[in-house]
Coordinates of C-alpha atoms in Angstrom, one line a residue:
X41 CA -12.0 -121.8 132.6
X42 CA -11.9 -120.7 129.0
X43 CA -15.7 -120.8 128.7
X44 CA -16.1 -118.7 131.9
X45 CA -13.7 -116.0 130.6
X46 CA -15.6 -116.0 127.2
X47 CA -18.9 -115.6 129.1
X48 CA -17.5 -112.7 131.1
X49 CA -16.3 -111.0 128.0
X50 CA -19.7 -111.3 126.4
X51 CA -21.4 -109.5 129.2
X52 CA -22.3 -105.8 128.8
X53 CA -21.4 -103.8 131.9
X54 CA -23.1 -100.5 132.5
X55 CA -20.1 -98.5 133.7
X56 CA -21.0 -95.3 135.5
X57 CA -19.6 -92.3 133.7
X58 CA -17.0 -90.2 135.5
X59 CA -19.6 -87.4 135.9
X60 CA -21.5 -89.6 138.3
X61 CA -18.7 -90.5 140.5
X62 CA -19.4 -89.7 144.2
X63 CA -18.0 -86.4 145.5
X64 CA -15.7 -88.3 147.9
X65 CA -14.0 -90.1 145.1
X66 CA -13.7 -86.9 143.0
X67 CA -12.2 -85.2 146.0
X68 CA -9.6 -88.0 146.3
X69 CA -8.8 -87.8 142.6
X70 CA -8.4 -84.0 142.8
X71 CA -6.2 -84.2 145.9
X72 CA -3.8 -86.5 144.0
X73 CA -3.8 -84.2 140.9
X74 CA -3.6 -80.8 142.7
X75 CA -0.9 -78.4 141.4
X76 CA 2.3 -78.4 143.5
X77 CA 2.6 -74.6 143.5
X78 CA -0.1 -71.9 144.0
X79 CA -2.0 -70.6 141.0
X80 CA -0.7 -67.2 140.0
X81 CA -3.1 -64.4 139.2
X82 CA -2.5 -60.9 137.8
X83 CA -4.9 -58.0 137.8
X84 CA -3.4 -55.6 135.3
X85 CA -3.9 -57.6 132.1
X86 CA -6.5 -57.2 129.3
X87 CA -9.0 -59.2 131.3
X88 CA -9.5 -60.0 134.9
X89 CA -8.3 -63.3 136.4
X90 CA -10.6 -66.3 136.8
X91 CA -11.1 -68.2 140.0
X92 CA -11.3 -71.5 138.1
X93 CA -8.0 -72.9 136.9
X94 CA -7.5 -73.5 133.2
X95 CA -6.5 -76.7 131.5
X96 CA -2.8 -76.0 131.7
X97 CA -3.0 -75.3 135.5
X98 CA -5.3 -78.2 136.5
X99 CA -5.8 -80.8 133.7
X100 CA -7.9 -83.1 135.9
X101 CA -10.8 -80.7 135.8
X102 CA -11.1 -81.0 132.0
X103 CA -11.2 -84.8 131.6
X104 CA -14.9 -84.7 131.1
X105 CA -17.2 -81.8 130.5
X106 CA -20.1 -83.4 132.4
X107 CA -18.3 -83.3 135.7
X108 CA -17.4 -79.6 135.6
X109 CA -20.2 -78.6 138.0
X110 CA -19.3 -81.3 140.5
X111 CA -15.6 -80.4 140.1
X112 CA -16.3 -76.7 140.8
X113 CA -18.3 -77.7 143.9
X114 CA -15.4 -79.8 145.1
X115 CA -13.0 -76.9 144.5
X116 CA -15.2 -74.7 146.7
X117 CA -15.0 -77.3 149.4
X118 CA -11.2 -77.7 149.1
X119 CA -10.0 -74.5 147.3
X120 CA -6.6 -74.5 145.6
X121 CA -3.9 -72.1 146.9
X122 CA -3.5 -69.0 144.8
X123 CA -0.8 -66.3 144.6
X124 CA -1.9 -62.8 143.7
X125 CA 0.8 -60.8 141.8
X126 CA 0.0 -57.1 142.5
X127 CA 2.9 -55.3 140.8
X128 CA 1.6 -51.8 140.8
X129 CA 2.5 -49.6 137.8
X130 CA 5.7 -47.6 137.9
X131 CA 5.7 -45.9 134.5
X132 CA 3.8 -42.9 133.2
X133 CA 2.1 -40.0 134.9
X134 CA 0.4 -40.2 138.3
X135 CA -3.0 -40.0 136.5
X136 CA -2.3 -43.0 134.3
X137 CA -0.9 -45.1 137.1
X138 CA -3.9 -44.4 139.3
X139 CA -6.2 -45.4 136.4
X140 CA -4.5 -48.7 136.2
X141 CA -4.7 -49.1 140.0
X142 CA -8.4 -48.3 139.9
X143 CA -8.9 -51.2 137.4
X144 CA -6.9 -53.4 139.7
X145 CA -9.1 -52.4 142.6
X146 CA -12.3 -53.4 140.8
X147 CA -10.9 -56.8 139.7
X148 CA -9.3 -57.5 143.0
X149 CA -12.5 -56.8 144.9
X150 CA -14.5 -59.1 142.7
X151 CA -11.9 -61.8 142.8
X152 CA -11.6 -61.8 146.6
X153 CA -15.3 -62.3 147.0
X154 CA -15.5 -65.1 144.4
X155 CA -12.5 -67.0 145.8
X156 CA -13.7 -66.7 149.4
X157 CA -13.1 -68.4 151.8
X158 CA -10.0 -70.1 150.3
X159 CA -6.5 -69.2 151.4
X160 CA -4.6 -66.5 149.5
X161 CA -1.0 -65.6 149.1
X162 CA 0.2 -62.4 147.5
X163 CA 2.8 -59.8 146.9
X164 CA 2.4 -56.1 146.5
X165 CA 5.2 -54.1 144.9
X166 CA 5.3 -50.4 144.4
X167 CA 8.7 -49.3 143.3
X168 CA 8.1 -45.7 142.1
X169 CA 7.0 -43.1 144.6
X170 CA 4.5 -40.4 143.9
X171 CA 6.8 -37.9 145.5
X172 CA 10.5 -37.3 145.0
X173 CA 12.9 -36.4 147.9
X174 CA 13.0 -32.7 146.9
X175 CA 9.3 -32.3 147.0
X176 CA 9.2 -34.0 150.4
X177 CA 11.8 -31.6 151.7
X178 CA 10.0 -28.6 150.4
X179 CA 6.5 -29.7 151.6
X180 CA 7.1 -32.0 154.6
X181 CA 3.5 -31.8 155.8
X182 CA 2.0 -32.5 152.4
X183 CA 0.1 -35.8 152.1
X184 CA 1.4 -37.4 148.8
X185 CA 0.4 -41.0 149.4
X186 CA -1.5 -42.7 146.7
X187 CA -5.1 -43.3 147.8
X188 CA -5.5 -46.1 145.3
X189 CA -2.5 -48.0 146.7
X190 CA -4.0 -47.7 150.2
X191 CA -7.4 -48.9 148.9
X192 CA -5.7 -52.0 147.5
X193 CA -4.0 -52.8 150.8
X194 CA -7.2 -52.2 152.8
X195 CA -9.1 -54.6 150.5
X196 CA -6.5 -57.3 151.2
X197 CA -6.7 -56.5 154.9
X198 CA -10.4 -57.2 154.9
X199 CA -9.5 -60.8 154.1
X200 CA -6.5 -61.0 156.4
X201 CA -7.8 -64.3 158.0
X202 CA -7.1 -65.9 154.6
X203 CA -3.4 -64.8 154.3
X204 CA -0.8 -67.5 154.0
X205 CA 2.3 -66.1 152.3
X206 CA 2.6 -62.3 152.1
X207 CA 5.2 -60.1 150.6
X208 CA 4.8 -56.3 150.9
X209 CA 7.3 -53.8 149.3
X210 CA 5.8 -50.4 149.9
X211 CA 6.4 -46.8 150.8
X212 CA 6.6 -46.2 154.5
X213 CA 3.5 -44.1 154.4
X214 CA 1.5 -47.0 153.0
X215 CA 2.5 -49.2 155.9
X216 CA 1.5 -46.3 158.2
X217 CA -1.9 -46.0 156.5
X218 CA -2.9 -49.6 157.2
X219 CA -1.5 -49.8 160.7
X220 CA -4.9 -50.4 162.2
X221 CA -6.5 -52.6 159.5
X222 CA -4.8 -56.0 160.0
X223 CA -6.7 -58.2 162.4
X224 CA -6.5 -61.9 163.0
X225 CA -3.9 -63.9 161.0
X226 CA -4.6 -67.5 161.8
X227 CA -3.2 -68.9 158.5
X228 CA -0.1 -66.6 157.9
X229 CA 3.0 -68.7 157.8
X230 CA 5.4 -66.6 155.7
X231 CA 5.9 -62.8 155.8
X232 CA 8.2 -60.5 153.8
X233 CA 8.3 -56.8 154.5
X234 CA 10.4 -54.1 152.8
X235 CA 10.0 -50.4 152.9
X236 CA 10.8 -48.7 149.6
X237 CA 11.3 -45.0 149.2
X238 CA 11.8 -41.7 151.1
X239 CA 11.7 -41.8 154.9
X240 CA 9.4 -39.0 156.0
X241 CA 9.0 -37.8 159.5
X242 CA 5.6 -36.7 160.9
X243 CA 4.8 -35.1 164.2
X244 CA 5.0 -38.5 165.9
X245 CA 8.4 -39.4 164.4
X246 CA 8.8 -42.3 162.0
X247 CA 5.7 -43.9 160.6
X248 CA 4.1 -46.6 162.8
X249 CA 3.8 -50.1 161.3
X250 CA 0.9 -52.5 161.4
X251 CA 1.0 -55.2 164.1
X252 CA 1.4 -58.9 163.1
X253 CA 1.2 -60.2 166.7
X254 CA -2.0 -62.2 165.8
X255 CA 0.0 -64.4 163.4
X256 CA 0.1 -67.5 165.6
X257 CA 1.4 -69.8 162.7
X258 CA 4.1 -67.4 161.4
X259 CA 7.5 -69.1 161.3
X260 CA 9.2 -67.6 158.2
X261 CA 10.2 -63.9 158.2
X262 CA 12.0 -61.7 155.7
X263 CA 12.8 -58.2 156.7
X264 CA 14.6 -55.1 155.5
X265 CA 16.6 -54.2 158.5
X266 CA 15.5 -50.5 158.4
X267 CA 12.1 -51.6 159.7
X268 CA 13.6 -52.5 163.0
X269 CA 14.1 -48.8 163.6
X270 CA 10.4 -48.8 164.6
X271 CA 10.2 -49.1 168.4
X272 CA 6.7 -50.5 168.4
X273 CA 7.2 -53.0 165.5
X274 CA 5.1 -55.9 166.8
X275 CA 5.7 -59.5 165.6
X276 CA 5.6 -62.9 167.3
X277 CA 9.4 -62.9 167.5
X278 CA 9.7 -65.9 169.8
X279 CA 8.1 -68.3 167.3
X280 CA 10.1 -67.3 164.2
X281 CA 12.3 -70.2 163.1
X282 CA 13.6 -68.9 159.7
X283 CA 14.7 -65.3 159.2
X284 CA 16.3 -63.4 156.4
X285 CA 17.5 -59.9 157.3
X286 CA 18.8 -57.6 154.5
X287 CA 21.1 -54.6 154.9
X288 CA 21.6 -55.4 158.5
X289 CA 23.7 -53.8 161.2
X290 CA 25.2 -55.5 164.3
X291 CA 22.6 -53.8 166.6
X292 CA 19.8 -55.4 164.5
X293 CA 21.4 -58.8 164.6
X294 CA 21.8 -58.5 168.4
X295 CA 18.0 -57.6 168.6
X296 CA 17.2 -60.8 166.6
X297 CA 19.3 -63.0 168.8
X298 CA 17.7 -61.7 171.9
X299 CA 14.1 -61.9 170.7
X300 CA 14.0 -64.8 168.2
X301 CA 14.7 -67.6 170.7
X302 CA 13.3 -70.3 168.5
X303 CA 15.4 -69.3 165.5
X304 CA 16.8 -72.3 163.6
X305 CA 18.1 -70.6 160.4
X306 CA 19.3 -67.0 160.0
X307 CA 20.4 -65.3 156.8
X308 CA 22.1 -61.9 156.7
X309 CA 22.2 -60.3 153.3
X310 CA 24.4 -57.2 152.7
X311 CA 25.7 -54.9 155.3
X312 CA 24.5 -51.4 156.0
X313 CA 27.7 -49.3 156.0
X314 CA 26.2 -46.1 157.1
X315 CA 27.5 -44.7 160.4
X316 CA 26.0 -46.4 163.5
X317 CA 27.0 -45.2 166.9
X318 CA 26.0 -48.4 168.7
X319 CA 28.3 -50.0 171.2
X320 CA 28.1 -53.7 171.4
X321 CA 27.5 -55.2 174.9
X322 CA 30.3 -57.1 176.4
X323 CA 28.1 -60.1 177.3
X324 CA 27.7 -62.6 174.4
X325 CA 24.2 -63.8 173.4
X326 CA 24.1 -67.6 173.8
X327 CA 21.7 -69.0 171.3
X328 CA 21.0 -72.7 171.5
X329 CA 18.3 -73.2 168.9
X330 CA 20.3 -71.9 165.9
X331 CA 21.4 -74.6 163.4
X332 CA 22.2 -72.8 160.1
X333 CA 23.8 -69.4 159.6
X334 CA 24.3 -67.5 156.3
X335 CA 26.4 -64.4 155.7
X336 CA 26.0 -62.6 152.3
X337 CA 28.5 -59.8 152.0
X338 CA 28.3 -59.2 155.8
X339 CA 31.7 -59.0 157.4
X340 CA 32.0 -61.8 160.0
X341 CA 34.1 -59.6 162.3
X342 CA 31.1 -57.3 162.8
X343 CA 28.6 -60.0 163.7
X344 CA 30.2 -63.1 165.1
X345 CA 31.6 -61.4 168.3
X346 CA 28.0 -60.9 169.4
X347 CA 27.0 -64.6 169.5
X348 CA 27.9 -67.9 170.9
X349 CA 25.9 -70.7 169.1
X350 CA 27.4 -74.1 170.0
X351 CA 24.7 -76.0 168.0
X352 CA 25.2 -74.3 164.6
X353 CA 26.0 -77.2 162.2
X354 CA 26.0 -75.3 158.9
X355 CA 27.7 -72.1 158.0
X356 CA 27.5 -70.4 154.6
X357 CA 29.8 -67.5 153.8
X358 CA 29.6 -65.6 150.5
X359 CA 31.1 -62.4 149.0
X360 CA 33.3 -60.2 151.1
X361 CA 32.0 -61.7 154.4
X362 CA 35.4 -63.4 155.1
X363 CA 38.6 -61.7 154.0
X364 CA 41.0 -62.0 157.0
X365 CA 42.4 -64.7 159.1
X366 CA 40.7 -63.1 162.1
X367 CA 37.4 -63.7 160.5
X368 CA 38.1 -67.5 160.3
X369 CA 39.3 -67.6 163.9
X370 CA 36.1 -65.9 165.0
X371 CA 34.2 -68.8 163.5
X372 CA 35.8 -71.4 165.8
X373 CA 35.1 -69.2 168.8
X374 CA 31.4 -68.3 168.1
X375 CA 30.4 -71.5 166.2
X376 CA 32.7 -74.2 167.6
X377 CA 30.8 -77.2 166.2
X378 CA 30.2 -76.4 162.5
X379 CA 30.0 -79.6 160.5
X380 CA 29.3 -78.1 157.1
X381 CA 31.1 -75.0 155.9
X382 CA 30.5 -73.4 152.5
X383 CA 32.7 -70.5 151.4
X384 CA 32.2 -68.6 148.2
X385 CA 35.1 -66.3 147.4
X386 CA 34.7 -63.5 144.9
X387 CA 38.4 -63.6 144.3
X388 CA 40.9 -66.0 145.9
X389 CA 44.2 -64.1 146.4
X390 CA 46.9 -66.5 147.5
X391 CA 48.4 -64.0 149.9
X392 CA 45.2 -63.8 151.9
X393 CA 43.3 -66.9 150.8
X394 CA 46.0 -69.5 151.7
X395 CA 46.4 -68.4 155.4
X396 CA 42.6 -68.4 155.7
X397 CA 42.5 -71.9 154.2
X398 CA 44.9 -73.1 156.7
X399 CA 42.6 -72.0 159.5
X400 CA 39.4 -73.4 158.0
X401 CA 38.2 -76.7 159.4
X402 CA 34.9 -78.7 158.9
X403 CA 33.9 -82.3 158.2
X404 CA 32.1 -81.1 155.1
X405 CA 33.9 -78.3 153.2
X406 CA 32.6 -76.5 150.1
X407 CA 34.9 -74.0 148.5
X408 CA 33.8 -71.9 145.4
X409 CA 35.6 -69.2 143.5
X410 CA 35.8 -67.8 140.0
X411 CA 39.6 -67.5 140.0
X412 CA 42.4 -70.1 139.6
X413 CA 43.4 -72.2 142.6
X414 CA 47.1 -72.5 143.4
X415 CA 48.7 -75.9 144.0
X416 CA 49.5 -75.0 147.5
X417 CA 45.8 -75.0 148.4
X418 CA 45.6 -78.7 147.5
X419 CA 48.6 -79.4 149.7
X420 CA 46.9 -77.6 152.6
X421 CA 43.7 -79.5 152.2
X422 CA 45.6 -82.8 152.0
X423 CA 47.1 -82.1 155.4
X424 CA 43.7 -81.4 157.1
X425 CA 42.7 -84.5 158.9
X426 CA 39.1 -83.4 159.7
X427 CA 37.7 -83.1 156.2
X428 CA 35.5 -86.0 155.2
X429 CA 33.5 -84.5 152.3
X430 CA 35.2 -81.9 150.0
X431 CA 33.6 -80.0 147.1
X432 CA 35.8 -77.6 145.0
X433 CA 34.7 -75.2 142.3
X434 CA 37.3 -73.0 140.7
X435 CA 38.3 -71.9 137.2
X436 CA 41.5 -73.8 136.7
X437 CA 44.8 -74.7 138.3
X438 CA 48.4 -74.8 137.1
X439 CA 49.2 -77.7 139.4
X440 CA 46.9 -80.5 138.6
X441 CA 49.5 -83.0 140.0
X442 CA 48.8 -81.6 143.5
X443 CA 45.1 -82.0 143.0
X444 CA 45.6 -85.7 142.1
X445 CA 47.9 -86.0 145.1
X446 CA 45.1 -84.7 147.4
X447 CA 42.7 -87.3 146.0
X448 CA 45.1 -90.2 146.1
X449 CA 46.6 -89.4 149.4
X450 CA 43.2 -89.0 151.2
X451 CA 41.0 -91.4 149.3
X452 CA 42.9 -94.5 148.2
X453 CA 42.4 -97.2 150.8
X454 CA 45.6 -98.9 150.0
X455 CA 47.7 -95.8 150.6
X456 CA 46.0 -94.6 153.8
X457 CA 48.1 -96.7 156.1
X458 CA 51.3 -95.4 154.4
X459 CA 50.2 -91.7 154.5
X460 CA 51.2 -89.5 157.4
X461 CA 47.7 -88.0 157.2
X462 CA 46.0 -91.4 157.3
X463 CA 44.0 -90.7 160.5
X464 CA 41.0 -89.4 158.5
X465 CA 40.4 -90.0 154.8
X466 CA 38.1 -88.3 152.3
X467 CA 34.8 -90.1 151.9
X468 CA 33.7 -88.1 148.9
X469 CA 35.3 -85.6 146.5
X470 CA 33.5 -83.3 144.0
X471 CA 35.3 -81.0 141.6
X472 CA 34.1 -78.5 139.0
X473 CA 37.0 -76.8 137.1
X474 CA 38.6 -76.7 133.7
X475 CA 41.0 -79.7 134.0
X476 CA 43.0 -81.4 131.4
X477 CA 41.7 -84.5 129.7
X478 CA 44.5 -86.6 131.3
X479 CA 43.6 -85.5 134.8
X480 CA 39.9 -86.1 134.3
X481 CA 40.6 -89.6 132.9
X482 CA 42.8 -90.4 135.9
X483 CA 40.0 -89.2 138.2
X484 CA 37.5 -91.4 136.3
X485 CA 39.8 -94.4 136.8
X486 CA 39.8 -93.7 140.5
X487 CA 36.0 -93.4 140.5
X488 CA 35.7 -96.7 138.7
X489 CA 37.9 -98.3 141.4
X490 CA 35.1 -97.5 143.9
X491 CA 36.0 -94.0 145.1
X492 CA 33.2 -91.4 145.5
X493 CA 34.3 -88.8 143.0
X494 CA 31.9 -86.6 141.1
X495 CA 31.7 -83.5 138.9
X496 CA 33.9 -84.9 136.1
X497 CA 31.3 -84.3 133.4
X498 CA 31.2 -80.6 134.4
X499 CA 35.0 -80.6 134.1
X500 CA 34.8 -81.9 130.6
X501 CA 32.2 -79.3 129.7
X502 CA 34.3 -76.4 131.1
X503 CA 37.4 -77.6 129.4
X504 CA 35.6 -77.7 126.0
X505 CA 34.1 -74.2 126.6
X506 CA 37.4 -72.8 127.6
X507 CA 39.1 -74.3 124.5
X508 CA 36.3 -72.8 122.3
X509 CA 36.7 -69.4 123.9
X510 CA 40.5 -69.6 123.5
X511 CA 40.1 -70.5 119.8
X512 CA 37.7 -67.6 119.3
X513 CA 40.1 -65.2 121.0
X514 CA 43.0 -66.6 118.9
X515 CA 41.1 -66.2 115.7
X516 CA 40.0 -62.7 116.7
X517 CA 43.5 -61.6 117.6
X518 CA 44.9 -63.1 114.4
X519 CA 42.3 -61.2 112.4
X520 CA 43.2 -57.9 114.1
X521 CA 46.9 -58.5 113.6
X522 CA 46.4 -59.4 109.9
X523 CA 44.3 -56.2 109.4
X524 CA 46.9 -54.1 111.1
X525 CA 49.7 -55.6 108.9
X526 CA 47.6 -55.2 105.8
X527 CA 46.9 -51.6 106.6
X528 CA 50.6 -50.9 107.4
X529 CA 51.7 -52.5 104.1
X530 CA 49.2 -50.4 102.2
X531 CA 50.6 -47.2 103.8
X532 CA 54.1 -48.4 103.1
X533 CA 53.3 -49.1 99.4
X534 CA 51.6 -45.8 99.1
X535 CA 54.6 -44.0 100.5
X536 CA 57.0 -45.9 98.3
X537 CA 54.9 -45.1 95.2
X538 CA 54.9 -41.4 96.1
X539 CA 58.7 -41.5 96.6
X540 CA 59.3 -43.0 93.1
X541 CA 56.8 -40.7 91.6
X542 CA 58.7 -37.7 92.8

């Protein structure tokens, strides 16, 4: 055996260099080394973007110089996803901004041809309008739209069959200008639309929007709710599964519930508080597909009375969306089977927060706030038999004994049979707060005994940071007091000196 191994080692093998690997093997190598996120490209820099990724984006291409040609061929067969960042200029005069846009047009046109037929994703932002509201009021019929911006959009529309993930934040007139330029959208999966700027009325009323009905693969949609004012806004509503709606009103939420019958996740961000003379129908919309519902600063009392969704399992409430007991009770009526409830309070006021806490119920409960949590809150949660997983995030508490009582009374197996709330124990407990070292050590001992307790390292970090801040404040306050006393003594000495001098 030894001589056979020695003979094998003495042989000279003519290994094929990597540049001669078959295309099939190279394709497999590249598929395993492909970047996880799309390659980002900008068009307003010193030089135009390249269609070939650099070494930092795709190191596998630069292993050997000899296989670059083969590698580029493979990339043309299986192009990488790219994301075009088209943030149009917002500073300077209109002339300067249009010059920059003209440069973007030249580079974009060349890049779209060179990267064809690979998929593209992009965002187009134009925050500053070429016309201010006063000019629009004085000259309502004047066409003040930027021709360069429209040209950029029309260039992209020529390649609409390549779109995958698109974000458009534009003036309403730009949307109107490309209303007939978007064709087939076989690859489009994600779409985000927001109209920025002055709403201008023409002879036909509000500006018409382009149609996205041809997007047969579209499932993720983000909308500024004002776009729903358009009567003929065409989208494949019935196939949307994930929707984010900003600055919504109850009437728009009602529209979504009626038309997005496949909706699984809905997020409502912010509430449009302008006057709306819409009367809600008496008949609730029963939505069976919905599983997750988010409310960001949208008052529950305005939206939940419109819906009955028995299959919603996760509810996320943030900001001022829930500030009354009636809001909590509306949850149990509209969403009777919520299993995971996450509530983020801006401020937890005991007078209003504790009554709401008594009404909240879910097997998984996550409570977050930036204010202290009173001991009564822990007592209320100890008495709730339905909570199995509890996560608490707060600043501090003056009653850490009640916190320990909650954990011991609901998690210690030996005490469950003795507790009057023993019918359902906590399976896991997570806490993030500035707790004393003694309390954290006791929680660690409970965790070492086998209880699922987490977040204690965060508690240590917050306690240390709070002590440091307290010391800084103390030193600062001491310095101020010392300076005031010193100045007062100097004034006193000066007055005494003048008195003796006289």
